[in-house]
Amino acid sequence: MGIDLSQQKYQITDLLGKEFTCACGKKHSSAIEQIIIENGALNRVPELLSTYGYKKVLLVTDHNCYRVAGQKVERLLASSDLKWKVMVYKRDGDLVPDERAIGELFVQVEPDTQVLLGVGSGVINDLVKYVGSRLNLPSFIVATAPSMDGYASDTSSLTLNWLKTTVTVRTPQVIIGDLDVLKQAPVEMMQAGLGDMIGKFSSLRDWKLAHLITDEYYCEFVAELVRRSVQKCTERINDLNNREDTAVKNLMEGLVISGIAMSFVRNSRPASGAEHHISHFWEMSAMESGKKAVFHGIKVGIGAIITHRLGSILYGRKIDFAAVKEKILKFDEEKWKEEIIKLYKRSAPDILRQKEENDSFSVVKHANRLKKIEEKWDRIRELLTAAPNGEQIETLLKTVGAPTNPLDIQVDRELVYNGIIYAKEIRSRYTILRLLWDLGLLEEMAAEITSCFLKNTGSDN
Ligand SMILES: [Zn+2]
Ligand SMILES: [Zn+2]
């Protein structure tokens, strides 16, 4: 193995630029060439572009990020020898990475453009990586907030045909995080970054569950890499409130490492499980009803409280496997389809097709999984009781003032309940939600968790 994680001293740069054979049997590598997270890093943008021999740059940003950093980068480009063009997305509401936004960016790329330079966070990063990949152009990203873990990933999260979709793309060639910019990010964005990281406890547990129950590929090295990056973020969590350089740097590095971990296994498995599916479900519902979007990581953090509470309840249950086997035969697929059409609206056809292709409700497959679950029940229970539990996750999020109750982010009782039951349909990925479904406990536990959030606020509606 090329990198020893037990050495606390390993640097992000140790993860770049080389391919190594891992104990999991795969070769891991990241195509990112440089990651620079330091004070004043913006000033290095022109020099970095020139180092790679680029002469013509398309700077892509949105209205806010232009003000925060884009304008300064533009000035730096203007005083260099580089040729550049600026594209600023203009929207009244949120910029959505959909067909319209993709098309707008395509049109701005000129024949002599050699590199796309994104200045922004989540959506800008997704768009720049995606369009760059489609046009076979490299991308640089200047991060404006430590708000999500997608900077280094080889995927873009897009909204195509109203469905949240993950598309494989080229990772950026260079990631630049100027601490002087990052630490000025709005507090909600810092909370979101931390929420996205804390969600990894849930994603990693789901990955291991999938490995145990469905034999899905699993890499302990990558899991450990993500675990340590979460640790890094939470170590100085109190200093994050004071926006101290080291705490902001740790958070940004943790987010970037999580992205590298995803590119190591070529999918988002190590960093996205049921907590993300719940967040996506809420987001799609908000989009359908035209509500203002809440930052991804804020929802993911609350999603993780839910999935870990579910884990604790399941841990305490005595499972009668014989009774569950009986119950399998009673699943009402038609009723389920009706609910999907009602809840997912425009994205329902895609989901139904996906289920058809994967033969998701096969009684035989279900019975096989149950057999595995029964065989490995002790090992599964160990995973369910491993720290942190829902309360500990809640405490971590509260340390930075992040919301911890769905009601705080306009997710009502019905949406919490439906999210727990139907979020698993967004991806064909095994998670705790599918485990609960396999055990015939999903609806009952969804009701239990939903009422427990309402109790917390003392609300009765
Ligand atoms: Zn591996
Ligand atoms: Zn995420």
GROMACS .gro file of C-alpha atoms in nm, residues 18-20 24 26-32 152-156 166-171 207 216-217 219 222 258-271 429:
model
   42
   18LYS     CA    1   0.022   0.828  -0.796
   19GLU     CA    2  -0.159   0.504  -0.846
   20PHE     CA    3  -0.123   0.243  -0.576
   24CYS     CA    4  -0.887  -0.437  -0.137
   26LYS     CA    5  -0.811  -0.241  -0.661
   27LYS     CA    6  -0.573   0.024  -0.781
   28HIS     CA    7  -0.657   0.369  -0.644
   29SER     CA    8  -0.557   0.702  -0.791
   30SER     CA    9  -0.679   1.060  -0.813
   31ALA     CA   10  -0.632   1.273  -1.122
   32ILE     CA   11  -0.609   1.594  -0.917
  152ALA     CA   12  -1.238   1.673  -0.536
  153SER     CA   13  -1.490   1.412  -0.643
  154ASP     CA   14  -1.512   1.265  -0.990
  155THR     CA   15  -1.888   1.312  -0.997
  156SER     CA   16  -2.120   1.604  -1.059
  166THR     CA   17  -2.496   1.180  -1.027
  167VAL     CA   18  -2.278   1.187  -1.337
  168THR     CA   19  -1.916   1.073  -1.359
  169VAL     CA   20  -1.684   1.356  -1.462
  170ARG     CA   21  -1.315   1.447  -1.466
  171THR     CA   22  -1.188   1.570  -1.130
  207TRP     CA   23  -2.138   0.087   0.296
  216GLU     CA   24  -2.095  -0.509  -0.241
  217TYR     CA   25  -1.731  -0.414  -0.290
  219CYS     CA   26  -1.240  -0.096   0.085
  222VAL     CA   27  -1.086   0.423   0.178
  258SER     CA   28  -1.374   1.288   0.127
  259GLY     CA   29  -1.399   1.380  -0.242
  260ILE     CA   30  -1.068   1.209  -0.314
  261ALA     CA   31  -1.198   0.898  -0.136
  262MET     CA   32  -1.497   0.893  -0.370
  263SER     CA   33  -1.272   0.920  -0.674
  264PHE     CA   34  -1.055   0.635  -0.535
  265VAL     CA   35  -1.350   0.396  -0.558
  266ARG     CA   36  -1.507   0.573  -0.858
  267ASN     CA   37  -1.841   0.630  -0.690
  268SER     CA   38  -1.987   0.822  -0.400
  269ARG     CA   39  -2.041   0.514  -0.181
  270PRO     CA   40  -1.792   0.608   0.097
  271ALA     CA   41  -1.948   0.953   0.135
  429ARG     CA   42  -2.803   0.142  -0.311
   0.00000   0.00000   0.00000
